[in-house]
Tab-separated table of N, CA, C and O in Angstrom:
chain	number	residue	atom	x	y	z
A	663	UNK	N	-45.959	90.593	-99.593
A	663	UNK	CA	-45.691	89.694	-98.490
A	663	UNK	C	-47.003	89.067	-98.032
A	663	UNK	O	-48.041	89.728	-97.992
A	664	UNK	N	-46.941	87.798	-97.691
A	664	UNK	CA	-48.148	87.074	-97.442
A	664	UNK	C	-48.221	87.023	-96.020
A	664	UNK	O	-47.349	86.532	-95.302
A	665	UNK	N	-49.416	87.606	-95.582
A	665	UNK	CA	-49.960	87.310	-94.060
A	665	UNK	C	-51.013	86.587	-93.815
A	665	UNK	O	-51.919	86.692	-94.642
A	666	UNK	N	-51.195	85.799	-92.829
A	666	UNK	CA	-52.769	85.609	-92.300
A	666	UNK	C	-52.538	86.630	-91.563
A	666	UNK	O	-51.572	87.348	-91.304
A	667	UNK	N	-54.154	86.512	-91.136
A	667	UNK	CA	-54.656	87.558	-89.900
A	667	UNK	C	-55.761	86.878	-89.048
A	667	UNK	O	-56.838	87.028	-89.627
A	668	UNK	N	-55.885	86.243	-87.984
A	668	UNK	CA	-56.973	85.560	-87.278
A	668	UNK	C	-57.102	87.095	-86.507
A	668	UNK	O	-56.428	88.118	-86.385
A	669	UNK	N	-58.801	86.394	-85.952
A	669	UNK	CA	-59.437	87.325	-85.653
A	669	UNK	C	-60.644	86.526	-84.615
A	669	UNK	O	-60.856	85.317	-84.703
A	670	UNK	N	-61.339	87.391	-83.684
A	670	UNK	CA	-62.356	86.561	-83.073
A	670	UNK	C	-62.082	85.612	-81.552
A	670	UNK	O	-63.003	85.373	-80.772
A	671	UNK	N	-60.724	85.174	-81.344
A	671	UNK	CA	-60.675	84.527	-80.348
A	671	UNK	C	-61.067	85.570	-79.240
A	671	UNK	O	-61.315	86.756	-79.459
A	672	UNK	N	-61.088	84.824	-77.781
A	672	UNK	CA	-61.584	85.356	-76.571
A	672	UNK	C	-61.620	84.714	-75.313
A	672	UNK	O	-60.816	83.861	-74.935
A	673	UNK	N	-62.365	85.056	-74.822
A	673	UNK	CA	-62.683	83.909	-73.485
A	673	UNK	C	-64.437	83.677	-73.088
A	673	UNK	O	-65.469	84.224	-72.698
A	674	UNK	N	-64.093	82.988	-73.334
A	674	UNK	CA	-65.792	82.293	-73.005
A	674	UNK	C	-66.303	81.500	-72.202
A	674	UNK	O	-65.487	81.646	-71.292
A	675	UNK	N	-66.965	80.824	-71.849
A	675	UNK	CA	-67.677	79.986	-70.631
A	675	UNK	C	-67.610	78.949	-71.484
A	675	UNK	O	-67.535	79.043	-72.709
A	676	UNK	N	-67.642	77.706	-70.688
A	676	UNK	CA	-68.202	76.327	-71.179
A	676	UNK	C	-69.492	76.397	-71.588
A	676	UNK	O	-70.532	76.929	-71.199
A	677	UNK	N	-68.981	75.416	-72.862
A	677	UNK	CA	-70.914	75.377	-73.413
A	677	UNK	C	-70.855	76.545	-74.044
A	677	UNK	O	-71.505	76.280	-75.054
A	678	UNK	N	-70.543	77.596	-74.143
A	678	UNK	CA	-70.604	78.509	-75.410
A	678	UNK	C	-69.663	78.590	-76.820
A	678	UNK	O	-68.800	77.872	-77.326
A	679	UNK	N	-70.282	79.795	-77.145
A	679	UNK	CA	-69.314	79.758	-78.752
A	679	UNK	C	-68.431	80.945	-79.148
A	679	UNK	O	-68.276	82.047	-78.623
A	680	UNK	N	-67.866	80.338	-80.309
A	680	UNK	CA	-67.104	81.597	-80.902
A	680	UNK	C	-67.132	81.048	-82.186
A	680	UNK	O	-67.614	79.958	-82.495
A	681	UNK	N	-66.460	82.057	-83.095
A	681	UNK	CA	-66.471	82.037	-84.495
A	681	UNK	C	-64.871	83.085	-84.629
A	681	UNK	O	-64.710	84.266	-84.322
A	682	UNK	N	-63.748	81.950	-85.279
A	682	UNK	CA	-63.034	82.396	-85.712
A	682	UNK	C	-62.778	82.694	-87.058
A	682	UNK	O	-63.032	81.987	-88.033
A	683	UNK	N	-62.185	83.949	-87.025
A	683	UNK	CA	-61.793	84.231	-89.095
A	683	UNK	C	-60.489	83.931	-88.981
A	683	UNK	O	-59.922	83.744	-87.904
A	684	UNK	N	-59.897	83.867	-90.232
A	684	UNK	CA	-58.722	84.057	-90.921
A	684	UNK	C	-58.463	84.455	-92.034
A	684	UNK	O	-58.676	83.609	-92.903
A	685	UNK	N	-57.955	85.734	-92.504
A	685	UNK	CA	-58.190	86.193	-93.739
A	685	UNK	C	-56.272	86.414	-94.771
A	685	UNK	O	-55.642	87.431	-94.481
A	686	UNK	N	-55.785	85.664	-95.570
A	686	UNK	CA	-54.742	85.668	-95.918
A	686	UNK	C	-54.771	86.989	-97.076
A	686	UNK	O	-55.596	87.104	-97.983
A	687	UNK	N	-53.937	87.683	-96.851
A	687	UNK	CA	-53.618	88.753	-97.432
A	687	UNK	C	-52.002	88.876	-98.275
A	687	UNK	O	-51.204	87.966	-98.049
A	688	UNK	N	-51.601	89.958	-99.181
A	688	UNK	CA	-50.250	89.893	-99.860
A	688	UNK	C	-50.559	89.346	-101.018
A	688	UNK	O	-51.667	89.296	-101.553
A	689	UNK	N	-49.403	88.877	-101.442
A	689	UNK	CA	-49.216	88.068	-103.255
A	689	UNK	C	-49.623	86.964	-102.974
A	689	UNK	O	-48.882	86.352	-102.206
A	690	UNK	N	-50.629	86.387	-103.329
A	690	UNK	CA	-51.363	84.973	-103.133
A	690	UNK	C	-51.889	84.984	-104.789
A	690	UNK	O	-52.747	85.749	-105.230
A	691	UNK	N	-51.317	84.175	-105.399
A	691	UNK	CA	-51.989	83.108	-106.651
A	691	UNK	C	-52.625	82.521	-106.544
A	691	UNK	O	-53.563	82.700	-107.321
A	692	UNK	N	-52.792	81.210	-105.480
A	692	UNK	CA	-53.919	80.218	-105.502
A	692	UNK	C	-53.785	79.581	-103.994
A	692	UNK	O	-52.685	79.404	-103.470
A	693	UNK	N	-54.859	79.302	-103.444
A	693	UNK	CA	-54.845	78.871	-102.218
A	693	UNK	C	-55.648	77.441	-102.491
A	693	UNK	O	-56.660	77.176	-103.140
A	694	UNK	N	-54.581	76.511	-101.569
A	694	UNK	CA	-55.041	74.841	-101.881
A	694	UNK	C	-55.630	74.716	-100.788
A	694	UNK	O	-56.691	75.339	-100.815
A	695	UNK	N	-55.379	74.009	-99.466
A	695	UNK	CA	-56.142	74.017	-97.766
A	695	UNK	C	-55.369	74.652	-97.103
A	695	UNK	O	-54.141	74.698	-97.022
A	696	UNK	N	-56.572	75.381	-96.401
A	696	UNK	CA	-56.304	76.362	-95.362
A	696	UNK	C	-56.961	75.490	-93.975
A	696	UNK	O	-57.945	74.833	-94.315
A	697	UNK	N	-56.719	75.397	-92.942
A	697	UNK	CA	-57.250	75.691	-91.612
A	697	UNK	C	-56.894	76.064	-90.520
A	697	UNK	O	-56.792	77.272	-90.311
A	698	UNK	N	-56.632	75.203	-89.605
A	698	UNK	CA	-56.492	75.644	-88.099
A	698	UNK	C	-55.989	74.327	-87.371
A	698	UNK	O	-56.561	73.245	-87.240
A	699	UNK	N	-54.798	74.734	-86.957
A	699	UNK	CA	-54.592	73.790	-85.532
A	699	UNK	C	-54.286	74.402	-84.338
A	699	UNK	O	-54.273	75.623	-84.497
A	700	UNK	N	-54.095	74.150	-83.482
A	700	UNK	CA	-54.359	74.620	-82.263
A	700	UNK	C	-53.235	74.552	-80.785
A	700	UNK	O	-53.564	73.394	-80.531
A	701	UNK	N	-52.718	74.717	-80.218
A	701	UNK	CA	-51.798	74.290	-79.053
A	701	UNK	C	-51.830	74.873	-78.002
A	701	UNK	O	-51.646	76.054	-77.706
A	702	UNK	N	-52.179	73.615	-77.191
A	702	UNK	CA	-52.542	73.626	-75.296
A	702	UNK	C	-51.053	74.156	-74.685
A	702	UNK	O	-50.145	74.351	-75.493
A	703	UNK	N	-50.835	74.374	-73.309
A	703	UNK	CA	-50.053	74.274	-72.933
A	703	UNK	C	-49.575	72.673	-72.432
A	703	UNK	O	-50.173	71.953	-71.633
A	704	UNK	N	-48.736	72.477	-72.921
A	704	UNK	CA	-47.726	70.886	-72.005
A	704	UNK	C	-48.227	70.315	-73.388
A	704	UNK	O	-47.666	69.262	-73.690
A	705	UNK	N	-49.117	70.756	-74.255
A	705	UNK	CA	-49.292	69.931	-75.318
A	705	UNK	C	-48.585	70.154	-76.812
A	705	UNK	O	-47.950	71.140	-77.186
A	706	UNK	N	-48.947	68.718	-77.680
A	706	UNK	CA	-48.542	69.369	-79.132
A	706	UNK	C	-49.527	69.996	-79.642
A	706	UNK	O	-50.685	70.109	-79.241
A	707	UNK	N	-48.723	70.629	-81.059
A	707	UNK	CA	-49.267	71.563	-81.914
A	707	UNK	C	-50.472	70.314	-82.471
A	707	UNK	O	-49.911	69.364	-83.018
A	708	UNK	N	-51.499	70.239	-82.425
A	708	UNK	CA	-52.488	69.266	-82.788
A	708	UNK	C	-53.620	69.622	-84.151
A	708	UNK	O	-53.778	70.830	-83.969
A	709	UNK	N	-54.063	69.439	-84.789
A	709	UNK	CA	-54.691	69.598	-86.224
A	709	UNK	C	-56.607	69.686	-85.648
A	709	UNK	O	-57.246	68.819	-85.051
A	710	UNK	N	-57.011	70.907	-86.068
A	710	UNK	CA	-58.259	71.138	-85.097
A	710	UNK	C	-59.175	71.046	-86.385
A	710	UNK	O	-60.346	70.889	-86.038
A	711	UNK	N	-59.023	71.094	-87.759
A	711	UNK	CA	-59.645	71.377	-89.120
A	711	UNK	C	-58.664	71.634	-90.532
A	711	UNK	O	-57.664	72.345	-90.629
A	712	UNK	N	-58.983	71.230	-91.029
A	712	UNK	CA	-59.129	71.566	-92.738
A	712	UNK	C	-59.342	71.671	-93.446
A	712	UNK	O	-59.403	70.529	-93.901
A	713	UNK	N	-59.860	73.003	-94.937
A	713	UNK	CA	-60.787	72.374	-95.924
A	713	UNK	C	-59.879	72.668	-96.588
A	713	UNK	O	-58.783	73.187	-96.374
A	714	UNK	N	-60.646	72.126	-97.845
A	714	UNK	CA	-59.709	72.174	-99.368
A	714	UNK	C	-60.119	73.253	-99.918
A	714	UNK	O	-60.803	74.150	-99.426
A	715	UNK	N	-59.620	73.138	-101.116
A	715	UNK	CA	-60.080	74.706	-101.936
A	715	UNK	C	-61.443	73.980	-102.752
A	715	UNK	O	-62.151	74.771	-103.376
A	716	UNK	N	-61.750	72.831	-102.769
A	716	UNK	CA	-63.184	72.432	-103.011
A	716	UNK	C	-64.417	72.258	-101.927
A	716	UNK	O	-65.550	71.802	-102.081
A	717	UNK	N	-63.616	72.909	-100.540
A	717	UNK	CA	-64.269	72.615	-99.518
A	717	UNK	C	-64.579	71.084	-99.034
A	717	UNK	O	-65.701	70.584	-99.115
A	718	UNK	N	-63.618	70.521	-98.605
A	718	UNK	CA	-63.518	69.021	-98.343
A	718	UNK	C	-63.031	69.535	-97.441
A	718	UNK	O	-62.429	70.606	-97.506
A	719	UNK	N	-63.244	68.695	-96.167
A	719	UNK	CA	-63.162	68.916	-94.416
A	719	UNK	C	-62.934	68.191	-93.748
A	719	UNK	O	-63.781	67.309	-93.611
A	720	UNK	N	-61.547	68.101	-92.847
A	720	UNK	CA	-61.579	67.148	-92.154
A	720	UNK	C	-61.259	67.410	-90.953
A	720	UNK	O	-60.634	68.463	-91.075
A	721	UNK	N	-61.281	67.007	-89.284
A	721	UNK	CA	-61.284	67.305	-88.304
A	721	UNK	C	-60.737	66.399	-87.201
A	721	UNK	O	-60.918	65.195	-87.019
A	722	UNK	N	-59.993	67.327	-86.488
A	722	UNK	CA	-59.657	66.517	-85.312
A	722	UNK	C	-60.455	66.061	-84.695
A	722	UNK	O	-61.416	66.825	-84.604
A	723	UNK	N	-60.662	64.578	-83.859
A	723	UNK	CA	-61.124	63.777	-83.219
A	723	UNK	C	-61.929	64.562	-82.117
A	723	UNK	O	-63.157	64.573	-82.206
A	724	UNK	N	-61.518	64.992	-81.439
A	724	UNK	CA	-61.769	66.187	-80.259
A	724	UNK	C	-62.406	67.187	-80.512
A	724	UNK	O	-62.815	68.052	-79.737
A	725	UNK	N	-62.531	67.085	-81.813
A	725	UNK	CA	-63.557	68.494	-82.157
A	725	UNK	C	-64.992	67.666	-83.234
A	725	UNK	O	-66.072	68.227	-83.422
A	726	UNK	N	-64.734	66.690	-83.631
A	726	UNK	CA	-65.852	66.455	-84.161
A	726	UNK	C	-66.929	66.341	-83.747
A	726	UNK	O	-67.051	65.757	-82.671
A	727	UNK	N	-68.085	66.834	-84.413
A	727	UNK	CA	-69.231	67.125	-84.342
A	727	UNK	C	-69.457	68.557	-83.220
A	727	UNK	O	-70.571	68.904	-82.827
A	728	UNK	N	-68.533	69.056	-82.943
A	728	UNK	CA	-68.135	70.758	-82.351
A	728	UNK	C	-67.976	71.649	-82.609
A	728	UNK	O	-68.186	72.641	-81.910
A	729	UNK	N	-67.558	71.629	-83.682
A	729	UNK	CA	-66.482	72.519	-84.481
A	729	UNK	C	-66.569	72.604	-86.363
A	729	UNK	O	-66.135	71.690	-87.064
A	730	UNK	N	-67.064	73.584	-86.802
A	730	UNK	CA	-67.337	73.544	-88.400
A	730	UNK	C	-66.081	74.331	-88.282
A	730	UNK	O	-65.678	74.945	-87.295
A	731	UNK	N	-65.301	74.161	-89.942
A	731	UNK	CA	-64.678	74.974	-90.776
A	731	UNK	C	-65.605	75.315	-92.228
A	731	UNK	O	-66.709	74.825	-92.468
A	732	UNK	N	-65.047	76.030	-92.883
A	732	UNK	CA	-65.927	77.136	-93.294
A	732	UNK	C	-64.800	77.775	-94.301
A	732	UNK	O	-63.613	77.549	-94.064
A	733	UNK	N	-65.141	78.483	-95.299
A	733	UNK	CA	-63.796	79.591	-96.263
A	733	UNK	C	-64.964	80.141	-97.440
A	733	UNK	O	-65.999	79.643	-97.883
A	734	UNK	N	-64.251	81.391	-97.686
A	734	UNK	CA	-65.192	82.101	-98.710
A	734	UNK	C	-63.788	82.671	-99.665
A	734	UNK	O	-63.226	83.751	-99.483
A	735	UNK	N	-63.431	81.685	-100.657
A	735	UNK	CA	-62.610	82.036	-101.729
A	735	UNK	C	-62.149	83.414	-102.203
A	735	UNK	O	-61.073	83.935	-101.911
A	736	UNK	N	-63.050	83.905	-102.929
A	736	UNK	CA	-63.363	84.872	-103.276
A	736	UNK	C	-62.336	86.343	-101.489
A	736	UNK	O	-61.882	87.482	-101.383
A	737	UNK	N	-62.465	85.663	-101.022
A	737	UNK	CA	-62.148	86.558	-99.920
A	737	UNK	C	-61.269	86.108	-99.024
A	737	UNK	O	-61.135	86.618	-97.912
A	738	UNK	N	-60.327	84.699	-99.627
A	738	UNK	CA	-59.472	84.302	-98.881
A	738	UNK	C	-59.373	84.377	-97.735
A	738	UNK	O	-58.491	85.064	-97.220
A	739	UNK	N	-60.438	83.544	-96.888
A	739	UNK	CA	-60.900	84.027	-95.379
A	739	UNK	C	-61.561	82.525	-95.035
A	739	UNK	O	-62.586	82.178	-95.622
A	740	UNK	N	-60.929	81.673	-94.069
A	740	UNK	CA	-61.499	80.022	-93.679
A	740	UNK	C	-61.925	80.855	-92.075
A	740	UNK	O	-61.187	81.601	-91.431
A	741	UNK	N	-63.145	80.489	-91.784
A	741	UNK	CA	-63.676	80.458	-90.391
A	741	UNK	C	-63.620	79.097	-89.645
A	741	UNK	O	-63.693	78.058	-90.301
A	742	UNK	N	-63.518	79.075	-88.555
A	742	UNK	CA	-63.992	78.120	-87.941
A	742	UNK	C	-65.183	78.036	-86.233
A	742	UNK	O	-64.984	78.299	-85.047
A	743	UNK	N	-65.762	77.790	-86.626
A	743	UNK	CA	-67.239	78.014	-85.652
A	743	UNK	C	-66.595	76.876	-84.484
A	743	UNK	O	-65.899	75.896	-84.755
A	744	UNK	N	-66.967	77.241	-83.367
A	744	UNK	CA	-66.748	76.281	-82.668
A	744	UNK	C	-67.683	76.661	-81.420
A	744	UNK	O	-67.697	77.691	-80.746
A	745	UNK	N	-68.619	75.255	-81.311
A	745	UNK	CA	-69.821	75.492	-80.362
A	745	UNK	C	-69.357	74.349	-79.535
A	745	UNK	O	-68.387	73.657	-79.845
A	746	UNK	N	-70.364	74.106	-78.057
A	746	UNK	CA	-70.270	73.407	-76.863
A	746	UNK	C	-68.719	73.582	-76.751
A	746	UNK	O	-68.172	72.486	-76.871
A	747	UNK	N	-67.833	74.613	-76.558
A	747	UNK	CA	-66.876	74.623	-76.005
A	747	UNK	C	-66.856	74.055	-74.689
A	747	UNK	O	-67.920	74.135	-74.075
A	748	UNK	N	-65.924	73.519	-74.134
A	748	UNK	CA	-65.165	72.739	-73.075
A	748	UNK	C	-63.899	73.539	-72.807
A	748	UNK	O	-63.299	74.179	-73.671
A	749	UNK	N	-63.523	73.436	-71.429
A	749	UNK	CA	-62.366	74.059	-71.290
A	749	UNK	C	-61.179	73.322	-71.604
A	749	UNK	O	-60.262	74.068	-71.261
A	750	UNK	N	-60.536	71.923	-72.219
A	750	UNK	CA	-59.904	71.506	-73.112
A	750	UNK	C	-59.941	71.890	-74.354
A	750	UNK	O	-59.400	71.228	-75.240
A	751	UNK	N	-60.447	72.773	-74.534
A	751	UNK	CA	-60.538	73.580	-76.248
A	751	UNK	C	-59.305	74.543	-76.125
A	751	UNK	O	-58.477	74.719	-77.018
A	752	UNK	N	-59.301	75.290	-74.585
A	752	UNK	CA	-58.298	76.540	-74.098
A	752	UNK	C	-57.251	76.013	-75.139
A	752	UNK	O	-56.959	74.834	-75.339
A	753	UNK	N	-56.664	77.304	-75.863
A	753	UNK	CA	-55.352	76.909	-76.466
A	753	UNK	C	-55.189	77.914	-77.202
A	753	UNK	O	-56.246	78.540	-77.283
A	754	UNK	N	-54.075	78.533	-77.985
A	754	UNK	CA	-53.636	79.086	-79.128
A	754	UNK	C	-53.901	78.478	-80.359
A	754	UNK	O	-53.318	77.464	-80.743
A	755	UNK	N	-54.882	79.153	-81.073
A	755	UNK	CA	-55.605	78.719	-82.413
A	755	UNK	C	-54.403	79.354	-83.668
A	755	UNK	O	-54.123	80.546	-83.794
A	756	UNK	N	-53.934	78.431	-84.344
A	756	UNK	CA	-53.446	78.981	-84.997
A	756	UNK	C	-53.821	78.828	-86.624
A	756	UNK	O	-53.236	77.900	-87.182
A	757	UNK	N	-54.513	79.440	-87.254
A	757	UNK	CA	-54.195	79.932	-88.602
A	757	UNK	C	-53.235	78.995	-89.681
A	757	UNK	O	-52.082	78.868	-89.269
A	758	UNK	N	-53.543	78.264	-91.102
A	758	UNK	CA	-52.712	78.265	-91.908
A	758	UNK	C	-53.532	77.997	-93.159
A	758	UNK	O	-54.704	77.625	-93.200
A	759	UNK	N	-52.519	78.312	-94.408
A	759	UNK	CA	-52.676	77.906	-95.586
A	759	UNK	C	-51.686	77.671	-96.171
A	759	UNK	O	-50.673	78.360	-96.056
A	760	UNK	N	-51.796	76.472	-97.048
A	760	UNK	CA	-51.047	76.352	-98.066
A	760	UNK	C	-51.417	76.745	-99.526
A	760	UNK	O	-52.468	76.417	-100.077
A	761	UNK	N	-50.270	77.604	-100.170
A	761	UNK	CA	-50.539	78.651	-101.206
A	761	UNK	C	-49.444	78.463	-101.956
A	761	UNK	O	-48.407	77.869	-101.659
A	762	UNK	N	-49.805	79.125	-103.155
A	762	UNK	CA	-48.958	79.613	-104.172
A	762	UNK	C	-48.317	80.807	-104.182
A	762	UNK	O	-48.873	81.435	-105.083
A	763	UNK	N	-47.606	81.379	-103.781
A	763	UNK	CA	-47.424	82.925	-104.193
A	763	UNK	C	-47.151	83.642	-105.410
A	763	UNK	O	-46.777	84.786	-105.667
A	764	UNK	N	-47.475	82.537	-106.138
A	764	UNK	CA	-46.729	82.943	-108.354
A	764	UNK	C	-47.176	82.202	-108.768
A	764	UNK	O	-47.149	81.091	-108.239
A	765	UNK	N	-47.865	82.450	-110.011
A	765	UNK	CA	-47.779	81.281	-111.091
A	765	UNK	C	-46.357	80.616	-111.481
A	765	UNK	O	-45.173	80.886	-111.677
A	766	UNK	N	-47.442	79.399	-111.452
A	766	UNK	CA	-46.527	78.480	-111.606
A	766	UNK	C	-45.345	77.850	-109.924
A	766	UNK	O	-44.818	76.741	-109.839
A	767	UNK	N	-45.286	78.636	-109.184
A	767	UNK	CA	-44.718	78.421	-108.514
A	767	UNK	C	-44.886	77.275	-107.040
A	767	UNK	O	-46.021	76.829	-106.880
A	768	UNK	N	-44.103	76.953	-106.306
A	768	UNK	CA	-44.641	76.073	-105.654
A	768	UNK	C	-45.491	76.154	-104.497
A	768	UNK	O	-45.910	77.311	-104.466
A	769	UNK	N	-45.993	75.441	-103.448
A	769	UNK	CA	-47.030	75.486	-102.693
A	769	UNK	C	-46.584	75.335	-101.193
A	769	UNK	O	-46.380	74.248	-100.652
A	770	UNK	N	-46.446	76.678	-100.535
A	770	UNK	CA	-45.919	76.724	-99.095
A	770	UNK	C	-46.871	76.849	-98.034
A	770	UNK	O	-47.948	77.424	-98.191
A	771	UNK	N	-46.552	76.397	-97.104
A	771	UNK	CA	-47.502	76.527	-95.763
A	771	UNK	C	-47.491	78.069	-95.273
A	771	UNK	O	-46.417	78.647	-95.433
A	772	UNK	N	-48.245	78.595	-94.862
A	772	UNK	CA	-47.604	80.101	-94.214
A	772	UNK	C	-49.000	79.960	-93.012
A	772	UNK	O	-50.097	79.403	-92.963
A	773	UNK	N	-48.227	80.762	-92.229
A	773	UNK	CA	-49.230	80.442	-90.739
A	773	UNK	C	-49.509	81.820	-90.063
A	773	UNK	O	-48.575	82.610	-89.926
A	774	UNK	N	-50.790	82.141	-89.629
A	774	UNK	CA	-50.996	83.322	-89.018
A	774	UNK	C	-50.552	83.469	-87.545
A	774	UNK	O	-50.250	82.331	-87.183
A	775	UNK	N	-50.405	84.173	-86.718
A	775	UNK	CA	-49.706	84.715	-85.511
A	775	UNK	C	-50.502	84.324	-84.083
A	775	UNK	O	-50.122	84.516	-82.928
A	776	UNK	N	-51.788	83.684	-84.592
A	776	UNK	CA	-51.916	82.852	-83.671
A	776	UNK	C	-53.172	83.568	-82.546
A	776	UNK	O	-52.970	84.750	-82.270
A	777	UNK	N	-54.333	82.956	-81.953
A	777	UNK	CA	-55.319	83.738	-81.626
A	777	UNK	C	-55.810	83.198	-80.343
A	777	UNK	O	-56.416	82.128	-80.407
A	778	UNK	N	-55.635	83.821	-79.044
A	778	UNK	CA	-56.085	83.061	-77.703
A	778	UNK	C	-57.474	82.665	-78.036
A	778	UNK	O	-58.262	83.332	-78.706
A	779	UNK	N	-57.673	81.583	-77.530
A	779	UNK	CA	-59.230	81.210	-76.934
A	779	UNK	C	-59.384	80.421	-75.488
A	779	UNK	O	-58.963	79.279	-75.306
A	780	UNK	N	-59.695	80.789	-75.028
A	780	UNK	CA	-59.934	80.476	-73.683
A	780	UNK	C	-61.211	79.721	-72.889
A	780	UNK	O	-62.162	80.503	-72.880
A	781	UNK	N	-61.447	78.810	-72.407
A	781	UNK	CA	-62.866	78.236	-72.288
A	781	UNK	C	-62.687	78.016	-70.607
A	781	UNK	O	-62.031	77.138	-70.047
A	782	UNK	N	-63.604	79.261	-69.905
A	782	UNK	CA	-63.178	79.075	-68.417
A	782	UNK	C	-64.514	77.846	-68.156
A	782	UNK	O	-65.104	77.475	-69.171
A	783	UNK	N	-64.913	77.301	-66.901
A	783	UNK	CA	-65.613	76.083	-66.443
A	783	UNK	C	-66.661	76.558	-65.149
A	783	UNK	O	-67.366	75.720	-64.586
């Protein structure tokens, strides 16, 4: 059975940092992009990062130049660093990849359980 697992969220001050993991675990064949989107309250589920499995990156508007993503293959694990937090960052970070679970087989999204971060002011 395939899980993520985030790890790392918290509560922090404005202007500081954190460093989130995500490490996908279970029957995994091949992992294509993994990252992270994120959801405020009153808000949508919004797209905070993504890399590829060649490490190609792309980022929400609101986080650029804030926020690195990051993955170490070998260990099926995408981080995402996120410095000068703001308290518009506050939200449920959530975890995903899209994977294979078989050769040959097709390529599903699966999403981890989701990780507070909090940015008090």
């Amino acid at each position: 059975q395939v899980q993520l697992v985030e790890s790392g969220g918290g509560l922090v001050q404005a202007g500081g940092s954190l460093r989130v993991s995500c490490v996908a675990t279970g029957n995994i064949f091949a992992i294509n992009t993994m990252g992270w989107y994120r959801q405020a309250p009153g808000k949508q589920r919004e797209l905070v990062a993504s890399i590829s499995s060649g490490n190609s990156t792309n980022y929400g508007d609101s986080v650029k130049g804030r926020f690195t993503s990051s993955r170490d293959n070998a260990k099926n694990t995408v981080y995402l660093q996120m410095n000068s937090l703001k308290p518009e960052d506050t939200a449920v970070y959530y975890c995903y990849a899209n994977l294979q679970y078989k050769r040959a087989g097709p390529f599903f999204n699966y999403w981890g359980q989701g990780t507070q971060v909090t940015v008090s002011s």
